[in-house]
GROMACS .gro file of C-alpha atoms in nm:
model
  141
    1UNK     CA    1  -1.698  -1.601   0.189
    2UNK     CA    2  -1.829  -1.246   0.181
    3UNK     CA    3  -1.615  -0.967   0.047
    4UNK     CA    4  -1.521  -0.658   0.245
    5UNK     CA    5  -1.800  -0.405   0.201
    6UNK     CA    6  -1.635  -0.064   0.234
    7UNK     CA    7  -1.830   0.173   0.459
    8UNK     CA    8  -1.782   0.456   0.708
    9UNK     CA    9  -1.677   0.223   0.990
   10UNK     CA   10  -1.342   0.189   0.809
   11UNK     CA   11  -1.275   0.563   0.790
   12UNK     CA   12  -0.979   0.673   1.004
   13UNK     CA   13  -0.996   1.042   0.921
   14UNK     CA   14  -0.668   1.048   0.727
   15UNK     CA   15  -0.740   1.081   0.355
   16UNK     CA   16  -0.428   0.903   0.228
   17UNK     CA   17  -0.449   0.615   0.475
   18UNK     CA   18  -0.821   0.571   0.410
   19UNK     CA   19  -0.758   0.562   0.035
   20UNK     CA   20  -0.484   0.303   0.077
   21UNK     CA   21  -0.698   0.088   0.309
   22UNK     CA   22  -0.977   0.096   0.050
   23UNK     CA   23  -0.734  -0.018  -0.221
   24UNK     CA   24  -0.612  -0.304   0.002
   25UNK     CA   25  -0.973  -0.409   0.067
   26UNK     CA   26  -1.038  -0.410  -0.307
   27UNK     CA   27  -0.737  -0.632  -0.376
   28UNK     CA   28  -0.842  -0.876  -0.102
   29UNK     CA   29  -1.192  -0.874  -0.253
   30UNK     CA   30  -1.036  -0.970  -0.588
   31UNK     CA   31  -0.878  -1.273  -0.418
   32UNK     CA   32  -1.209  -1.365  -0.254
   33UNK     CA   33  -1.378  -1.348  -0.594
   34UNK     CA   34  -1.101  -1.559  -0.751
   35UNK     CA   35  -1.150  -1.827  -0.486
   36UNK     CA   36  -1.526  -1.813  -0.534
   37UNK     CA   37  -1.474  -1.869  -0.907
   38UNK     CA   38  -1.294  -2.204  -0.906
   39UNK     CA   39  -1.219  -2.163  -1.277
   40UNK     CA   40  -1.005  -1.857  -1.206
   41UNK     CA   41  -0.667  -1.879  -1.374
   42UNK     CA   42  -0.397  -1.957  -1.117
   43UNK     CA   43  -0.162  -1.716  -1.292
   44UNK     CA   44  -0.418  -1.438  -1.238
   45UNK     CA   45  -0.438  -1.530  -0.867
   46UNK     CA   46  -0.057  -1.507  -0.852
   47UNK     CA   47  -0.070  -1.161  -1.010
   48UNK     CA   48  -0.329  -1.043  -0.755
   49UNK     CA   49  -0.127  -1.185  -0.462
   50UNK     CA   50   0.181  -1.004  -0.595
   51UNK     CA   51  -0.025  -0.685  -0.628
   52UNK     CA   52  -0.140  -0.723  -0.267
   53UNK     CA   53   0.221  -0.776  -0.154
   54UNK     CA   54   0.343  -0.473  -0.346
   55UNK     CA   55   0.064  -0.242  -0.232
   56UNK     CA   56   0.095  -0.364   0.128
   57UNK     CA   57   0.464  -0.270   0.125
   58UNK     CA   58   0.375   0.072  -0.016
   59UNK     CA   59   0.112   0.118   0.257
   60UNK     CA   60   0.355   0.004   0.528
   61UNK     CA   61   0.606   0.261   0.405
   62UNK     CA   62   0.342   0.536   0.416
   63UNK     CA   63   0.232   0.459   0.771
   64UNK     CA   64   0.588   0.397   0.893
   65UNK     CA   65   0.699   0.736   0.763
   66UNK     CA   66   0.411   0.906   0.946
   67UNK     CA   67   0.490   0.713   1.265
   68UNK     CA   68   0.858   0.807   1.251
   69UNK     CA   69   0.789   1.170   1.164
   70UNK     CA   70   0.555   1.217   1.459
   71UNK     CA   71   0.732   0.979   1.703
   72UNK     CA   72   0.437   0.742   1.731
   73UNK     CA   73   0.484   0.533   2.048
   74UNK     CA   74   0.317   0.223   1.901
   75UNK     CA   75   0.553   0.186   1.605
   76UNK     CA   76   0.714  -0.140   1.727
   77UNK     CA   77   0.383  -0.319   1.783
   78UNK     CA   78   0.248  -0.184   1.455
   79UNK     CA   79   0.554  -0.313   1.269
   80UNK     CA   80   0.533  -0.663   1.420
   81UNK     CA   81   0.169  -0.695   1.312
   82UNK     CA   82   0.269  -0.599   0.959
   83UNK     CA   83   0.536  -0.869   0.967
   84UNK     CA   84   0.269  -1.136   1.031
   85UNK     CA   85   0.063  -1.012   0.738
   86UNK     CA   86   0.362  -1.000   0.502
   87UNK     CA   87   0.468  -1.352   0.607
   88UNK     CA   88   0.125  -1.485   0.510
   89UNK     CA   89   0.148  -1.308   0.175
   90UNK     CA   90   0.492  -1.458   0.114
   91UNK     CA   91   0.352  -1.805   0.177
   92UNK     CA   92   0.083  -1.740  -0.082
   93UNK     CA   93   0.321  -1.597  -0.338
   94UNK     CA   94   0.584  -1.868  -0.291
   95UNK     CA   95   0.858  -1.609  -0.243
   96UNK     CA   96   1.109  -1.691   0.030
   97UNK     CA   97   0.947  -2.029   0.091
   98UNK     CA   98   1.028  -2.373  -0.041
   99UNK     CA   99   0.689  -2.415  -0.201
  100UNK     CA  100   0.396  -2.196  -0.293
  101UNK     CA  101   0.082  -2.239  -0.081
  102UNK     CA  102  -0.255  -2.283  -0.253
  103UNK     CA  103  -0.510  -2.011  -0.180
  104UNK     CA  104  -0.759  -2.139   0.080
  105UNK     CA  105  -1.055  -1.999   0.269
  106UNK     CA  106  -0.834  -1.991   0.580
  107UNK     CA  107  -0.587  -1.762   0.401
  108UNK     CA  108  -0.865  -1.535   0.283
  109UNK     CA  109  -1.018  -1.523   0.631
  110UNK     CA  110  -0.678  -1.430   0.774
  111UNK     CA  111  -0.619  -1.156   0.514
  112UNK     CA  112  -0.969  -1.014   0.550
  113UNK     CA  113  -0.969  -1.022   0.931
  114UNK     CA  114  -0.619  -0.880   0.946
  115UNK     CA  115  -0.713  -0.578   0.735
  116UNK     CA  116  -1.039  -0.512   0.918
  117UNK     CA  117  -0.859  -0.537   1.254
  118UNK     CA  118  -0.569  -0.325   1.127
  119UNK     CA  119  -0.806  -0.047   1.027
  120UNK     CA  120  -1.021  -0.067   1.342
  121UNK     CA  121  -0.731  -0.076   1.585
  122UNK     CA  122  -0.391   0.026   1.448
  123UNK     CA  123  -0.515   0.259   1.175
  124UNK     CA  124  -0.760   0.446   1.396
  125UNK     CA  125  -0.514   0.466   1.688
  126UNK     CA  126  -0.245   0.610   1.462
  127UNK     CA  127  -0.483   0.866   1.312
  128UNK     CA  128  -0.615   0.972   1.653
  129UNK     CA  129  -0.256   1.019   1.766
  130UNK     CA  130  -0.175   1.226   1.457
  131UNK     CA  131  -0.485   1.443   1.499
  132UNK     CA  132  -0.371   1.534   1.852
  133UNK     CA  133  -0.032   1.659   1.733
  134UNK     CA  134  -0.028   2.037   1.695
  135UNK     CA  135   0.232   2.038   1.415
  136UNK     CA  136   0.029   1.774   1.231
  137UNK     CA  137  -0.281   1.993   1.255
  138UNK     CA  138  -0.088   2.284   1.108
  139UNK     CA  139   0.061   2.077   0.825
  140UNK     CA  140  -0.225   1.824   0.817
  141UNK     CA  141  -0.321   1.589   0.544
   0.00000   0.00000   0.00000
């Protein structure tokens, strides 16, 4: 499986969100590399999955705060899509499930596709919305 190659197509125009998306892509790339290297220590994979969970929650909090502050109309849909992503991460980490799930290509495809879609659709829609807000332009990031 190919890693996520960061390029301008992933730029939303919001410096903080773009930085966070790039970090998330890097963590997913670490998981792709771990799967590629069958000798990778399972404990290391667990650490990377936990890092992805933690950073995803941080990113969710960042975007949610922006959405609430500027009354983003798509907040409910955005939140439900995050819930799907977090559920998949919980399966991988074994938290809140009866048994931990082994990292598979299907999981990696889901994580990779989810992030790419999140950036292309939700991330860019949110940033376009923010750029149209006059008070955001005055206090912009």
